[in-house]
Coordinates of C-alpha atoms and ligand atoms in Angstrom, one line a residue:
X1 CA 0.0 0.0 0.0
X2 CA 1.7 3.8 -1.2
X3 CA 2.5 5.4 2.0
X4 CA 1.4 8.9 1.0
X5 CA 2.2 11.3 3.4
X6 CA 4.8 10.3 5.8
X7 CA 8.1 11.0 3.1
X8 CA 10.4 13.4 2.8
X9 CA 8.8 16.2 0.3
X10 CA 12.5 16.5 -0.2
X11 CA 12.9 13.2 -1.8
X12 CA 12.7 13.6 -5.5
X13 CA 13.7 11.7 -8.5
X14 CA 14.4 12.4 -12.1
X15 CA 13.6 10.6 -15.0
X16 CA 15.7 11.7 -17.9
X17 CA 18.2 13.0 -15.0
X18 CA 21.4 12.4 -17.7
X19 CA 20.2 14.6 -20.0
X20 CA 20.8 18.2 -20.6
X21 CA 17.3 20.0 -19.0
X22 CA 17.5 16.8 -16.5
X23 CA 21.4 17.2 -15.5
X24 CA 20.6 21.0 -14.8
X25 CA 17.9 20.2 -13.0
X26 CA 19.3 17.0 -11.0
X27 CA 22.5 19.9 -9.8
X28 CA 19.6 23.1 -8.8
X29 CA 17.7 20.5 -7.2
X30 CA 20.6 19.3 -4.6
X31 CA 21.6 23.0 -4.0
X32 CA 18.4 23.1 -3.0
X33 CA 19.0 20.2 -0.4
X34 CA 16.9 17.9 -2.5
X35 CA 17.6 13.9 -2.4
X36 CA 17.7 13.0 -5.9
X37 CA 17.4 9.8 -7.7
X38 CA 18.1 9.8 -11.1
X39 CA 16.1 7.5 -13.7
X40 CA 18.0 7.4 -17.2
X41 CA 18.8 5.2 -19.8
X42 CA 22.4 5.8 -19.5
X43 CA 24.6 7.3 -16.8
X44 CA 26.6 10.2 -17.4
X45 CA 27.9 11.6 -14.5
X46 CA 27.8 11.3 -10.7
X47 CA 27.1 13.8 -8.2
X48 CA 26.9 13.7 -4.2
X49 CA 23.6 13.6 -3.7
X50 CA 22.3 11.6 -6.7
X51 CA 21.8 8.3 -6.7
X52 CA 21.7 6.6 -10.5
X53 CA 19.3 4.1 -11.7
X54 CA 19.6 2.8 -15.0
X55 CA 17.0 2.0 -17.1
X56 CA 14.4 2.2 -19.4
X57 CA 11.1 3.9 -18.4
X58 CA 9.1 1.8 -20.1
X59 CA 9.6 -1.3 -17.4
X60 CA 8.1 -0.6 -14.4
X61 CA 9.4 -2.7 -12.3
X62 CA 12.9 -0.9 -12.9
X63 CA 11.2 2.6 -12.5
X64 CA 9.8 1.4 -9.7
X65 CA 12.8 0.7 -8.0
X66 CA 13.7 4.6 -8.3
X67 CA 10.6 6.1 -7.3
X68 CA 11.0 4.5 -3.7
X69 CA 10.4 6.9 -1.1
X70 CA 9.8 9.8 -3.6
X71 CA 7.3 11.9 -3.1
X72 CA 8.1 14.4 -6.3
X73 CA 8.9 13.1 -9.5
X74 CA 10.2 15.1 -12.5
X75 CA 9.5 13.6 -15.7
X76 CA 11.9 14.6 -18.8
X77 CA 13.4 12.5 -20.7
X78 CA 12.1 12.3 -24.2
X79 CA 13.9 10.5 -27.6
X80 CA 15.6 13.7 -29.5
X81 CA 13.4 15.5 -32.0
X82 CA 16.0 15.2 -34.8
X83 CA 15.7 10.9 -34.3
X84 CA 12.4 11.3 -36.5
X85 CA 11.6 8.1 -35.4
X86 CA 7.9 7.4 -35.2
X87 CA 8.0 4.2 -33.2
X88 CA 10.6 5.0 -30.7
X89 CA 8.4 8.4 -29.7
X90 CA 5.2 6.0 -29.5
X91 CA 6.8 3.9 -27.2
X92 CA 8.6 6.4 -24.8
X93 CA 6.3 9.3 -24.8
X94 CA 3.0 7.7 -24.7
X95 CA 3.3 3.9 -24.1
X96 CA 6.2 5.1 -21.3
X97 CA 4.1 7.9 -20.1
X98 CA 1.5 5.6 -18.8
X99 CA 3.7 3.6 -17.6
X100 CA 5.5 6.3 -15.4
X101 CA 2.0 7.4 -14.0
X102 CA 1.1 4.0 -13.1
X103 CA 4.3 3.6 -11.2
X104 CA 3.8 6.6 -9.0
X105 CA 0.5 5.2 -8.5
X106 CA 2.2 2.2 -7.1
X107 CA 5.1 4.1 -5.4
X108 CA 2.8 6.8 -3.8
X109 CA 4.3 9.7 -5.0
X110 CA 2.3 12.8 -4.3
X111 CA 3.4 15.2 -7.3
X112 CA 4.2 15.0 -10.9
X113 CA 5.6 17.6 -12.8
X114 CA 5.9 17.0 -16.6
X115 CA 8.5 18.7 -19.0
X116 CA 5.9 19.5 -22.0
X117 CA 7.0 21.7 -25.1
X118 CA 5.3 24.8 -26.2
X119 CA 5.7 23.7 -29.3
X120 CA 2.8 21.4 -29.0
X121 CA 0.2 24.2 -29.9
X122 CA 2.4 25.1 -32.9
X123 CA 1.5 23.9 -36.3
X124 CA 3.8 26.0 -38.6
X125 CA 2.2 29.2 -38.8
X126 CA 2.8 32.4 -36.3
X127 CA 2.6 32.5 -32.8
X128 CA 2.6 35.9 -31.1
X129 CA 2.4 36.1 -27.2
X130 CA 0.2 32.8 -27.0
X131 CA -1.1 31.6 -23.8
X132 CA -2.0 28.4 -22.6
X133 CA -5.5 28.0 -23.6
X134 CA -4.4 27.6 -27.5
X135 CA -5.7 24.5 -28.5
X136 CA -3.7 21.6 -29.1
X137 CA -2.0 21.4 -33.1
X138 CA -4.5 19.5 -34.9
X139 CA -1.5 19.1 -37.4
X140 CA 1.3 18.9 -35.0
X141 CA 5.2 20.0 -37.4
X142 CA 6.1 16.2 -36.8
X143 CA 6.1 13.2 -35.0
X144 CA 7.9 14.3 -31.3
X145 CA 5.4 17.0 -31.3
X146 CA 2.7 14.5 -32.0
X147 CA 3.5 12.1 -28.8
X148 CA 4.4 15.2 -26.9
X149 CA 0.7 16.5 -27.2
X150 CA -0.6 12.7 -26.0
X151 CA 2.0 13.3 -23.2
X152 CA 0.7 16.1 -21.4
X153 CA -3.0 15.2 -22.1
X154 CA -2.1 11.5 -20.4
X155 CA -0.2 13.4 -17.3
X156 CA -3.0 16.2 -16.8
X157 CA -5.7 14.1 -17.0
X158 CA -4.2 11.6 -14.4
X159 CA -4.2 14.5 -11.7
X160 CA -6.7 13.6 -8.7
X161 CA -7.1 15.8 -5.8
X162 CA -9.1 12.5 -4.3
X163 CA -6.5 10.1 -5.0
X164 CA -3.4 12.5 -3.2
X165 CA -1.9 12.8 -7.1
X166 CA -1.3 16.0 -8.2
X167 CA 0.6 16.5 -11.6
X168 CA 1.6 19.8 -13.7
X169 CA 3.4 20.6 -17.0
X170 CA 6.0 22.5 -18.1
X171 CA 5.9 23.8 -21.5
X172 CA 9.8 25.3 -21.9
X173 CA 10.7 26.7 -25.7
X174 CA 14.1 26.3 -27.8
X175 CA 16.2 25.6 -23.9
X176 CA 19.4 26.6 -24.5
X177 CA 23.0 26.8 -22.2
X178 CA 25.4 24.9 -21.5
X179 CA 26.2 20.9 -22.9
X180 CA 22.7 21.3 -24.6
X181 CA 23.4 18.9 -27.3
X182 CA 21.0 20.3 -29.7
X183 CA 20.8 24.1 -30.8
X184 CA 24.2 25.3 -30.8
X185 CA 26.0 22.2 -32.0
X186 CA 23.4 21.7 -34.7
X187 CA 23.8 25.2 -35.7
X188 CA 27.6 25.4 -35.6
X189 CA 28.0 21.8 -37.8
X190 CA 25.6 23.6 -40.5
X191 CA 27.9 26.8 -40.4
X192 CA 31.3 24.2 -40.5
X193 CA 29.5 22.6 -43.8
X194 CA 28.9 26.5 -45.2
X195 CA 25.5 26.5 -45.2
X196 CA 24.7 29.1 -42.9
X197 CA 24.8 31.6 -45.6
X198 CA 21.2 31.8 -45.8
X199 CA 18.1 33.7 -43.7
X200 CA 14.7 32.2 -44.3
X201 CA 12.2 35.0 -45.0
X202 CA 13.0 38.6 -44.1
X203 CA 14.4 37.5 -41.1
X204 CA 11.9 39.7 -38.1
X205 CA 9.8 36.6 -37.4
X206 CA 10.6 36.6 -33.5
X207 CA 11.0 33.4 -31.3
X208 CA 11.8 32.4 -27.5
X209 CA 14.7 30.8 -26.5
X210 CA 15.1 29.8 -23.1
X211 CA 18.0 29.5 -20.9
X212 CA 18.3 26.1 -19.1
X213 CA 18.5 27.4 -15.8
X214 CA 15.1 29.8 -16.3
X215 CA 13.4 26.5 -17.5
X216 CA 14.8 24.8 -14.3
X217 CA 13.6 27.6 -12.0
X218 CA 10.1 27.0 -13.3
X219 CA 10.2 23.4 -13.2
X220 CA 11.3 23.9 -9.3
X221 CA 8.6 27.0 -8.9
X222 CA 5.8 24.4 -10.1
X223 CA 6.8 21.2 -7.8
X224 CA 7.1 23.4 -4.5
X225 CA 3.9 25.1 -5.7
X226 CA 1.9 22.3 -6.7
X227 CA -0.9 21.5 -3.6
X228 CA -4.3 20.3 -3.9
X229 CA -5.4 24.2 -3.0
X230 CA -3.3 25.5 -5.8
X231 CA -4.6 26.5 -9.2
X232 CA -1.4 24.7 -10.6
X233 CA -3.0 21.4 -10.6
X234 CA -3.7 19.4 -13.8
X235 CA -2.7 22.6 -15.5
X236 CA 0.3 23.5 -18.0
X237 CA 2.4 26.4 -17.9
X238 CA 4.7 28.5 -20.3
X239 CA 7.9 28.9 -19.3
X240 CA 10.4 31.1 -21.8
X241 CA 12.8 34.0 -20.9
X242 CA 10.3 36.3 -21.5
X243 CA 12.2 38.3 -23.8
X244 CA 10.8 37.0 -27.7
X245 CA 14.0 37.7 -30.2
X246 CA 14.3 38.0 -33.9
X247 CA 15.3 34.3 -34.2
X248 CA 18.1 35.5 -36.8
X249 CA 19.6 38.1 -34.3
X250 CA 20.1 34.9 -31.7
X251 CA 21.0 32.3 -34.6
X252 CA 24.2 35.2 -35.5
X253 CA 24.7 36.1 -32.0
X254 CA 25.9 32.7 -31.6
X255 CA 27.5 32.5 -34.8
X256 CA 29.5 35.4 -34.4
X257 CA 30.0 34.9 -30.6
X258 CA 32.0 31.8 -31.6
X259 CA 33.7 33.5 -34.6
X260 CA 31.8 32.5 -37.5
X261 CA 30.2 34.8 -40.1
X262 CA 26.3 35.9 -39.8
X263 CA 23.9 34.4 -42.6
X264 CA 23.6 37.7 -45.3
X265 CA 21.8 36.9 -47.6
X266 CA 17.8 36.4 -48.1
X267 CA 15.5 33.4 -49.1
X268 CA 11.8 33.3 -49.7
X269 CA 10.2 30.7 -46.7
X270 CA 7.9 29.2 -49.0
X271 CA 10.7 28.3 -51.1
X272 CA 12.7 26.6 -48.4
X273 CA 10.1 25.0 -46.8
X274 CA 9.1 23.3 -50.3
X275 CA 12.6 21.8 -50.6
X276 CA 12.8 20.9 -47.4
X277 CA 9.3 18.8 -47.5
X278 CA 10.8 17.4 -51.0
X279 CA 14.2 16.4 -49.2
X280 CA 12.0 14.8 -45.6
X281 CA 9.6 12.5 -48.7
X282 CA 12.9 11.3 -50.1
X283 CA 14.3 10.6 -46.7
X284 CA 11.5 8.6 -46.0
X285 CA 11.0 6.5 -48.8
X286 CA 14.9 5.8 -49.7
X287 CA 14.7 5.1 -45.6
X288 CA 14.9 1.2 -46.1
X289 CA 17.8 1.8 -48.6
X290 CA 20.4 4.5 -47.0
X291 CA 19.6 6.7 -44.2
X292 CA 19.3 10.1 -45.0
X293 CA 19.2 13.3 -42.5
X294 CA 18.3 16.7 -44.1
X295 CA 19.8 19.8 -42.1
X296 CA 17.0 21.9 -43.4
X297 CA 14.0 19.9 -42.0
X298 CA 10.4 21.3 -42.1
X299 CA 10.2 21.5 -38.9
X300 CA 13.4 23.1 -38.7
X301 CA 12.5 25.8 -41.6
X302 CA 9.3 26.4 -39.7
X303 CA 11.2 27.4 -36.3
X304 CA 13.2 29.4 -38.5
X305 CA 10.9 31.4 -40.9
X306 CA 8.2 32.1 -38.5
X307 CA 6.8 33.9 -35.1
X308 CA 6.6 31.5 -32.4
X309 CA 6.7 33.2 -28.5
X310 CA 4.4 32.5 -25.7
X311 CA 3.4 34.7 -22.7
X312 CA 4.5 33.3 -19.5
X313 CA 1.6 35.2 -17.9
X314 CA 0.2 32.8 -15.9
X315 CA 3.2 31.5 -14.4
X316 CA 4.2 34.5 -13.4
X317 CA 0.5 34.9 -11.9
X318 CA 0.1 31.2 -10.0
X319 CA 3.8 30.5 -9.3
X320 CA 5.6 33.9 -9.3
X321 CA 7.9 32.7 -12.4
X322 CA 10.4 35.6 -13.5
X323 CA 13.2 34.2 -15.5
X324 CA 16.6 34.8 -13.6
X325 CA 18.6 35.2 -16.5
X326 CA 18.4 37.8 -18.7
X327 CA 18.8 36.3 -22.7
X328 CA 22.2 38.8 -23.1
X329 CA 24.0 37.3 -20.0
X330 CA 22.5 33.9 -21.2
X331 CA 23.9 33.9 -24.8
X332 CA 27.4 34.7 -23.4
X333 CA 27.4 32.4 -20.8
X334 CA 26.7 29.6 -23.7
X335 CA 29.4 31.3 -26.0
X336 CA 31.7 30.5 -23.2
X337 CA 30.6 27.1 -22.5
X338 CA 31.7 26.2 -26.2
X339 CA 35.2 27.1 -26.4
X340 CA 35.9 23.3 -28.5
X341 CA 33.3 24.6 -31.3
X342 CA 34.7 28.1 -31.7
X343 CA 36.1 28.5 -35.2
X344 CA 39.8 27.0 -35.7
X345 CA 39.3 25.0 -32.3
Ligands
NDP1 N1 15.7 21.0 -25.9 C1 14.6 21.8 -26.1 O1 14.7 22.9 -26.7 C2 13.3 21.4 -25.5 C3 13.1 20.2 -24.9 N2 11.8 20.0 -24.3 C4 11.6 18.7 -23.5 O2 12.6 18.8 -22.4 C5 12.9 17.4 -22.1 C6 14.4 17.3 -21.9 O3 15.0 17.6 -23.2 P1 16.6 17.6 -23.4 O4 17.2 17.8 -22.1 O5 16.8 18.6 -24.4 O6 16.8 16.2 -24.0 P2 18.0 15.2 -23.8 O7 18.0 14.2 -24.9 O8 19.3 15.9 -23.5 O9 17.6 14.4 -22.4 C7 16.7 13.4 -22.4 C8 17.2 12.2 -21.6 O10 16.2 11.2 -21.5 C9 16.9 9.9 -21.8 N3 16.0 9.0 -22.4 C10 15.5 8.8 -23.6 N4 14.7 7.8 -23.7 C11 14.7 7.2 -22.5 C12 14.0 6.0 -22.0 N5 13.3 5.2 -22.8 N6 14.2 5.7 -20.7 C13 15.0 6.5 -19.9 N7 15.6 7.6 -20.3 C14 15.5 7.9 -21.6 C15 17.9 10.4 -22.9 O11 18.9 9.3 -23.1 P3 19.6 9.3 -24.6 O12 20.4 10.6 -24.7 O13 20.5 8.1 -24.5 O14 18.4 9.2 -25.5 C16 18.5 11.6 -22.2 O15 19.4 11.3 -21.2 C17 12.3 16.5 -23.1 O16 11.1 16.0 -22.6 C18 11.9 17.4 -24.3 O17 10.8 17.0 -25.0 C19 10.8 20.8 -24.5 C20 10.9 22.0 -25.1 C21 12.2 22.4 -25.7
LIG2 C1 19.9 24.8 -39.4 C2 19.3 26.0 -38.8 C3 18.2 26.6 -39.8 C4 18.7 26.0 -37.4 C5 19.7 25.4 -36.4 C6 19.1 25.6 -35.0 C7 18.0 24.5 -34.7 C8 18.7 23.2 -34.5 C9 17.2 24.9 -33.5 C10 16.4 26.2 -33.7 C11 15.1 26.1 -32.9 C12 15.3 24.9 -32.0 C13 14.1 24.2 -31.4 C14 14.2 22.8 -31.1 C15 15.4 22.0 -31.5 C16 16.6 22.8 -32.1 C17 16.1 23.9 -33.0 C18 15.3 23.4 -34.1 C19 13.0 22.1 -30.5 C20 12.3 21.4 -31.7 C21 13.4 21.1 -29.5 C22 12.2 20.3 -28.9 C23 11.1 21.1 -28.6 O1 10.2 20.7 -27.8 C24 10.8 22.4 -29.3 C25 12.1 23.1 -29.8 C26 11.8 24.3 -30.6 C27 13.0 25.1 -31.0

């Protein structure tokens, strides 16, 4: 029987603890004097503090071996976007989903706090200042967003004031900082292979990008706010730096900030986007012969080429979210973190 109740709110675990959000997360957290178990796939560091489970989340007994004692668990670990991979996002964002929920259910932990995407209101066209009541993309840009939509709807709906389960999500946009393995990396390889040359559209479409450690603070803000009285319960949240930029200026601040040259010159979006459907079809259906990855995917194009930034409103209303760091001292804190992919490194 879940011993609800009697454990350490202090007790916490993890799952997706060894990646780059979760790593952040996992270090604030034992500042904070939190106990943390981390649930992961792979183990890739160790910290005093942290104790490392390995596995997958989608076998429960091995998840359940984690969430012992926990009363808070923090759910983000997700297959990367740029994996394309239909099945694999089935099976770890929705099939693992459930089974995640049904092991707190078993463990008795009291709070579960989801890491969401605002992206999973965005269906390729602009975004300006949109809150949380947008409807879900009936046409989500692509298959993560897809399972990230029946992800929050599984977690949200499984909140119960009655049953002592209270669960929340966290819809962070384009986290960057430090070791993130996406963004900058992806964007510095295109700009090693010359093909950052190009802006798609007229380059004022503006975008949020999100500094790991804000997206941390409102992951933290939600789980020590989240109580069967509060208005966070079953409910998703925004959380962005609050400061939307022209996603050109950030893409060259970076560029330049690590010594390589701005993209000059202009390309029409409809244009790029066509290609880059053409390029995904072939991808797919040479996919049994060779595999091929497109830089320029649709989805990609469609970050790029249009507006896409969400209040944070009712964060800042229900948790008193303000991001901590500002996007200036968060680009050059990332500049610095990258010293191996700064040109002639
Ligand atoms: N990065 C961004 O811009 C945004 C991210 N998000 C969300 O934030 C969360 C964290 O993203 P981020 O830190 O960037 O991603 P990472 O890939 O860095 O971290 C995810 C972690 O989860 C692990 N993992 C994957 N599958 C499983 C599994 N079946 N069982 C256990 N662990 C698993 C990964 O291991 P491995 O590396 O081996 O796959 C990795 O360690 C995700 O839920 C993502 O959807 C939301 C909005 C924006
Ligand atoms: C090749 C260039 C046109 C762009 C290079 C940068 C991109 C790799 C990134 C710009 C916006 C980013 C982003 C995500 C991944 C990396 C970018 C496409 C997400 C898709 C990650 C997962 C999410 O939940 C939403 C993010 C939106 C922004």
């Amino acid at each position: 029987i879940p011993k609800r109740g009697i454990k350490s709110s202090k007790r916490c675990a993890v799952i997706g603890g060894s990646g780059f959000l979760g790593r952040h997360l996992v270090e604030r957290l034992v500042d904070r004097g939190y106990t943390v178990n981390v649930f992961d796939i792979r183990q890739a560091y160790e910290l005093p503090g942290v104790t490392f489970h390995q596995g997958d989340l989608c076998d429960r007994q091995a998840l359940l071996l984690a969430l012992k004692e926990v009363s808070v668990v923090f759910h983000c670990a997700s297959p990367a976007p740029a994996s394309d991979d239909r099945a694999l996002f089935q099976r770890v964002n929705i099939d693992g989903t459930r089974t995640v929920i049904q092991a707190c259910h078993e463990a008795g932990v009291q709070k579960l706090i989801l890491t969401s995407s605002a992206s999973v209101v965005f269906e390729g066209t602009d975004i300006k200042n949109g809150r949380e009541d947008l409807p879900y993309a009936k046409k989500p840009i692509d298959y993560y967003t897809e399972t990230k939509i029946v992800q929050e709807k599984l977690v949200l709906e499984a909140c119960s004031k009655e049953k002592g389960f209270l669960t929340v999500a966290i819809r962070p946009h384009g986290i960057f900082g430090p070791r993130d393995p996406q963004l900058v990396p992806i964007l510095i390889d295109t700009a090693r292979r010359g093909k950052m040359k190009f802006i798609i559209g007229d380059g004022s479409n503006l975008v949020d990008f999100t500094y790991v450690e804000n997206v941390v603070h409102g992951h933290i803000l939600a789980a020590e706010h989240l109580k069967a009285d509060s208005p966070l319960c079953g409910q998703a949240y925004h959380i962005t730096n609050d400061e939307p930029v022209r996603f050109w200026d950030f893409m060259s601040q970076i560029l330049e900030g690590l010594g390589y040259s701005a993209p000059r010159y202009h390309l029409p979006y409809t244009l790029v986007y066509g290609i880059a459907l053409l390029l995904w079809l072939m991808a797919l259906v040479l996919r049994p012969l060779i595999r091929i990855k497109p830089t320029f995917t649709p989805m990609r194009v469609a970050l790029a080429g249009t507006h896409h930034y969400y209040s944070c409103a009712r964060a800042k209303k229900d948790m008193g979210y303000q991001p901590l760091v500002p996007l200036r001292e968060a680009i050059v804190r990332t500049v610095e973190s990258y010293p191996h992919l700064r040109k002639g490194a």
